[in-house]
Amino acid sequence: MNAQNTTEVIRPWAQRGPCCETSETCIEVQNLSVHYHGKQALGGVDLTIPRGCITAVVGPSGCGKSTFLNCLNRMTDMIPGCRVAGSVRLMGQDITQSDTDLISLRRRVGMIFQKPNPFPLSIRKNLTFALKHHGMKRRSDRDEAAKNALRSVGLWEEVKDRLDAPALELSGGQQQRLCLARALVLKPQVLLLDEPSSSLDPVASGVVEDLISQLRGRYTLVIVTHNLAQARRIADHVAVFWTRNGSGQLIETGSVSQVFDSPRHELTATYISGLRG
Amino acid sequence: MFRSTSDRLLLGLLRCVSALAAAVVMLIVIFLVIESWPALRSVGPLRFFTDPSWHPASAAGGGAGRFNLIPMLIGTLASTAGAVMLATPLGIASALFCRFYAPKRIATGYRRLLELLTGIPSVVFGLWGLLVLAPLIRQWHPPGQSLLAGVLILTVMILPTVALLSESSLNSVPRAYLRGAAALGLSRWATIRGVVLPAARGGIVTAVLLATGRAIGETMAVLMVAGNVVQVPHSVFDPVRTLTANIALELGYAMDIHRSALFVSGLVLMMMLAALIGLAEWIGGGRMNA
């Protein structure tokens, strides 16, 4: 039994964000391949990610979903022995070049991890620290930005009286929302989410999922998820990854209804019907 | 508690070994108290801090001995504080270099070098200090054998302790923090200052306190380079005598109350170390339990 299904009953359903404009391309991936220590982990990925939409990346474990996500903000650089080939264009600019400014790239492309990872600092500092580093000089400006970010993830009312308490005292769901706020406070264009609700309890998971849904239109979101029901609920587009010959590949991509209702690829059909993967 | 015989046997064995280790510490303390008791009783604890000077040997000849430990206490505290103040920033900087900046091969070699440094006998440091460091200082400001020489020797000796323990504390910072910081577009230095150092603070403080303990207890190297004049130093170029050096220098010929007075200085050292360990526990405790 899937954890998400139990929460659908109690979740307010009307909270889908504004519609995305599918006309404009935000990220264009061409012939992307990734090798770890010479072994191919991902190969030949061509994918267009439309601006302002939620694109879900689904597939069985080990099919390169997270690897793909890590290419979009060059987190692959932190993995020893990892080599990326092909091109990833963010608003037309190829970010796989070695002269790409990683600091500004990662400001534009935020990331949320599977396990909430707030820093061992106060709630306030978690949000203001990066702002200060990125040159927001005035303390009042930073505090205001932090407040807005906390409001946008629905955490302000819960923590406004204890902003200087350690962030690690928050519950798992609150921590993940704080991480979301921490990414949003930098006003990114793209948010990458790596199974953002899979380590949370069903209720907290539902809250985070709704939040993500509300970000549609304002940000371009790419979400990796194991949870097909979740992908179906929140995504506009779906990319299905599969392992072939030991390497991850993109086997099908399209709108949610297209992939779920009339899959073109045989493997997709068996995967979404729960027969494989 | 355990059903299996082998578990029960192991438990018994471990209990015995732990009891033995605890007993050794207790016996040392008891021994120190018993040996220093004659001096504490006939001289009184107060006079160890208020007497005009340190002339304990005259008590043996029937005269009134003088038992002021303050110059030695200041010698120990000053040399330790100086060494810790120098070794802490250097040690943390080495650890950061090793963990975050050095190429892997250099980092490994550097770490081996530091490990080697911890293993060098203190008398070797002392010899080098006496033959090289003290003459250098003498050229600058005589007499050479001085508080400064003691501080520098101690710095070299405790630096690897600070560096290695700090580095292991830096290594225990979860990678999730580093990934999170990188994903926010933070530079390496911003990540270190804002995330890594706060996360590793408890471990670094423990490292510094352990190094402090080593500096307080170090005898031979300091004895060889610090000059060993019983006086409150007025500058870093004045020779000083530490509590440990005092014991080592005088125990060979000390009799009766004098001998007992040396054990009092041992007791004072023991109390300083106990206070330090208490402090380490208090500061580092929260982190270790977490």
mmCIF file of C-alpha atoms in Angstrom, chain A residues 37-170:
data_model
loop_
_atom_site.group_PDB
_atom_site.id
_atom_site.type_symbol
_atom_site.label_atom_id
_atom_site.label_comp_id
_atom_site.label_asym_id
_atom_site.label_seq_id
_atom_site.Cartn_x
_atom_site.Cartn_y
_atom_site.Cartn_z
ATOM 1 C CA HIS A 37 34.630 5.864 -13.235
ATOM 2 C CA GLY A 38 34.323 4.991 -16.916
ATOM 3 C CA LYS A 39 31.076 3.055 -16.508
ATOM 4 C CA GLN A 40 28.080 4.546 -18.241
ATOM 5 C CA ALA A 41 25.252 5.438 -15.854
ATOM 6 C CA LEU A 42 23.130 7.474 -18.195
ATOM 7 C CA GLY A 43 23.193 7.677 -21.964
ATOM 8 C CA GLY A 44 21.700 9.572 -24.886
ATOM 9 C CA VAL A 45 19.141 11.649 -23.041
ATOM 10 C CA ASP A 46 17.273 14.244 -25.128
ATOM 11 C CA LEU A 47 14.664 16.146 -23.186
ATOM 12 C CA THR A 48 13.002 19.533 -23.337
ATOM 13 C CA ILE A 49 11.738 20.948 -20.075
ATOM 14 C CA PRO A 50 9.105 23.660 -20.579
ATOM 15 C CA ARG A 51 9.193 26.799 -18.487
ATOM 16 C CA GLY A 52 6.848 27.133 -15.523
ATOM 17 C CA CYS A 53 5.775 23.497 -15.645
ATOM 18 C CA ILE A 54 6.266 20.565 -13.347
ATOM 19 C CA THR A 55 8.188 17.817 -15.074
ATOM 20 C CA ALA A 56 8.234 14.505 -13.228
ATOM 21 C CA VAL A 57 11.118 12.105 -13.762
ATOM 22 C CA VAL A 58 9.995 8.570 -12.970
ATOM 23 C CA GLY A 59 11.395 5.092 -13.322
ATOM 24 C CA PRO A 60 12.647 2.142 -11.290
ATOM 25 C CA SER A 61 15.560 2.382 -8.842
ATOM 26 C CA GLY A 62 19.006 2.844 -10.340
ATOM 27 C CA CYS A 63 17.789 4.063 -13.711
ATOM 28 C CA GLY A 64 19.686 7.346 -13.523
ATOM 29 C CA LYS A 65 16.884 9.689 -12.402
ATOM 30 C CA SER A 66 18.926 11.354 -9.669
ATOM 31 C CA THR A 67 22.018 11.388 -11.861
ATOM 32 C CA PHE A 68 20.025 13.215 -14.504
ATOM 33 C CA LEU A 69 18.781 15.738 -11.947
ATOM 34 C CA ASN A 70 22.300 16.328 -10.651
ATOM 35 C CA CYS A 71 23.424 17.260 -14.175
ATOM 36 C CA LEU A 72 20.986 20.166 -14.273
ATOM 37 C CA ASN A 73 22.795 22.166 -11.568
ATOM 38 C CA ARG A 74 26.212 20.549 -12.000
ATOM 39 C CA MET A 75 26.090 18.775 -8.624
ATOM 40 C CA THR A 76 27.762 16.024 -10.628
ATOM 41 C CA ASP A 77 30.955 18.052 -10.198
ATOM 42 C CA MET A 78 30.981 17.036 -6.519
ATOM 43 C CA ILE A 79 30.989 13.328 -7.325
ATOM 44 C CA PRO A 80 34.520 11.956 -7.762
ATOM 45 C CA GLY A 81 35.044 10.083 -11.011
ATOM 46 C CA CYS A 82 31.919 11.495 -12.642
ATOM 47 C CA ARG A 83 32.115 12.626 -16.285
ATOM 48 C CA VAL A 84 29.300 14.360 -18.109
ATOM 49 C CA ALA A 85 29.023 14.654 -21.890
ATOM 50 C CA GLY A 86 26.408 16.268 -24.105
ATOM 51 C CA SER A 87 24.763 19.611 -23.607
ATOM 52 C CA VAL A 88 22.336 21.101 -21.100
ATOM 53 C CA ARG A 89 21.021 24.520 -22.090
ATOM 54 C CA LEU A 90 19.395 26.661 -19.431
ATOM 55 C CA MET A 91 17.551 29.500 -21.165
ATOM 56 C CA GLY A 92 19.851 28.956 -24.123
ATOM 57 C CA GLN A 93 23.112 28.928 -22.203
ATOM 58 C CA ASP A 94 25.115 25.702 -22.157
ATOM 59 C CA ILE A 95 25.857 24.983 -18.492
ATOM 60 C CA THR A 96 28.044 21.953 -19.083
ATOM 61 C CA GLN A 97 30.947 24.156 -20.204
ATOM 62 C CA SER A 98 33.899 24.217 -17.848
ATOM 63 C CA ASP A 99 33.793 28.022 -17.616
ATOM 64 C CA THR A 100 30.215 28.053 -16.307
ATOM 65 C CA ASP A 101 29.922 30.115 -13.125
ATOM 66 C CA LEU A 102 28.671 27.423 -10.745
ATOM 67 C CA ILE A 103 27.759 29.875 -8.027
ATOM 68 C CA SER A 104 25.376 31.849 -10.226
ATOM 69 C CA LEU A 105 24.116 28.651 -11.885
ATOM 70 C CA ARG A 106 23.134 27.179 -8.532
ATOM 71 C CA ARG A 107 21.499 30.435 -7.508
ATOM 72 C CA ARG A 108 19.318 30.131 -10.596
ATOM 73 C CA VAL A 109 18.739 26.393 -10.189
ATOM 74 C CA GLY A 110 17.799 25.461 -6.622
ATOM 75 C CA MET A 111 17.725 21.923 -5.287
ATOM 76 C CA ILE A 112 15.762 20.011 -2.666
ATOM 77 C CA PHE A 113 17.069 16.679 -1.463
ATOM 78 C CA GLN A 114 15.380 13.445 -0.522
ATOM 79 C CA LYS A 115 16.310 13.782 3.141
ATOM 80 C CA PRO A 116 15.723 17.238 4.633
ATOM 81 C CA ASN A 117 19.130 18.791 5.244
ATOM 82 C CA PRO A 118 18.736 22.066 7.129
ATOM 83 C CA PHE A 119 22.051 23.365 8.414
ATOM 84 C CA PRO A 120 22.764 23.002 12.138
ATOM 85 C CA LEU A 121 22.027 26.711 12.572
ATOM 86 C CA SER A 122 18.998 28.660 13.716
ATOM 87 C CA ILE A 123 15.882 28.714 11.537
ATOM 88 C CA ARG A 124 16.595 32.346 10.638
ATOM 89 C CA LYS A 125 20.249 31.747 9.787
ATOM 90 C CA ASN A 126 19.327 28.833 7.522
ATOM 91 C CA LEU A 127 17.480 31.325 5.361
ATOM 92 C CA THR A 128 19.560 34.486 5.701
ATOM 93 C CA PHE A 129 23.021 32.972 5.549
ATOM 94 C CA ALA A 130 23.099 32.402 1.795
ATOM 95 C CA LEU A 131 21.526 35.822 1.164
ATOM 96 C CA LYS A 132 24.262 37.484 3.143
ATOM 97 C CA HIS A 133 26.864 35.574 1.220
ATOM 98 C CA HIS A 134 25.262 36.536 -2.077
ATOM 99 C CA GLY A 135 25.531 40.190 -1.161
ATOM 100 C CA MET A 136 22.292 41.247 0.519
ATOM 101 C CA LYS A 137 23.941 43.690 2.895
ATOM 102 C CA ARG A 138 21.084 44.986 5.022
ATOM 103 C CA ARG A 139 19.920 42.788 7.838
ATOM 104 C CA SER A 140 16.346 44.047 7.613
ATOM 105 C CA ASP A 141 16.214 43.098 3.919
ATOM 106 C CA ARG A 142 17.409 39.603 4.721
ATOM 107 C CA ASP A 143 14.912 39.181 7.539
ATOM 108 C CA GLU A 144 12.112 40.376 5.256
ATOM 109 C CA ALA A 145 13.130 37.933 2.529
ATOM 110 C CA ALA A 146 13.296 35.128 5.089
ATOM 111 C CA LYS A 147 9.829 36.015 6.331
ATOM 112 C CA ASN A 148 8.395 35.948 2.812
ATOM 113 C CA ALA A 149 10.057 32.633 2.062
ATOM 114 C CA LEU A 150 8.666 31.126 5.263
ATOM 115 C CA ARG A 151 5.215 32.474 4.366
ATOM 116 C CA SER A 152 5.384 30.939 0.921
ATOM 117 C CA VAL A 153 5.967 27.468 2.404
ATOM 118 C CA GLY A 154 3.344 27.966 5.115
ATOM 119 C CA LEU A 155 5.913 27.797 7.894
ATOM 120 C CA TRP A 156 5.771 31.399 9.123
ATOM 121 C CA GLU A 157 2.882 30.935 11.557
ATOM 122 C CA GLU A 158 4.509 27.796 12.944
ATOM 123 C CA VAL A 159 7.952 29.249 13.612
ATOM 124 C CA LYS A 160 7.596 33.040 13.840
ATOM 125 C CA ASP A 161 8.080 32.994 17.620
ATOM 126 C CA ARG A 162 11.183 30.829 17.523
ATOM 127 C CA LEU A 163 13.192 31.987 14.544
ATOM 128 C CA ASP A 164 16.380 31.717 16.562
ATOM 129 C CA ALA A 165 15.724 28.142 17.677
ATOM 130 C CA PRO A 166 17.863 25.418 16.070
ATOM 131 C CA ALA A 167 16.410 24.278 12.744
ATOM 132 C CA LEU A 168 17.142 20.667 13.667
ATOM 133 C CA GLU A 169 14.448 20.862 16.378
ATOM 134 C CA LEU A 170 11.768 21.085 13.691
#
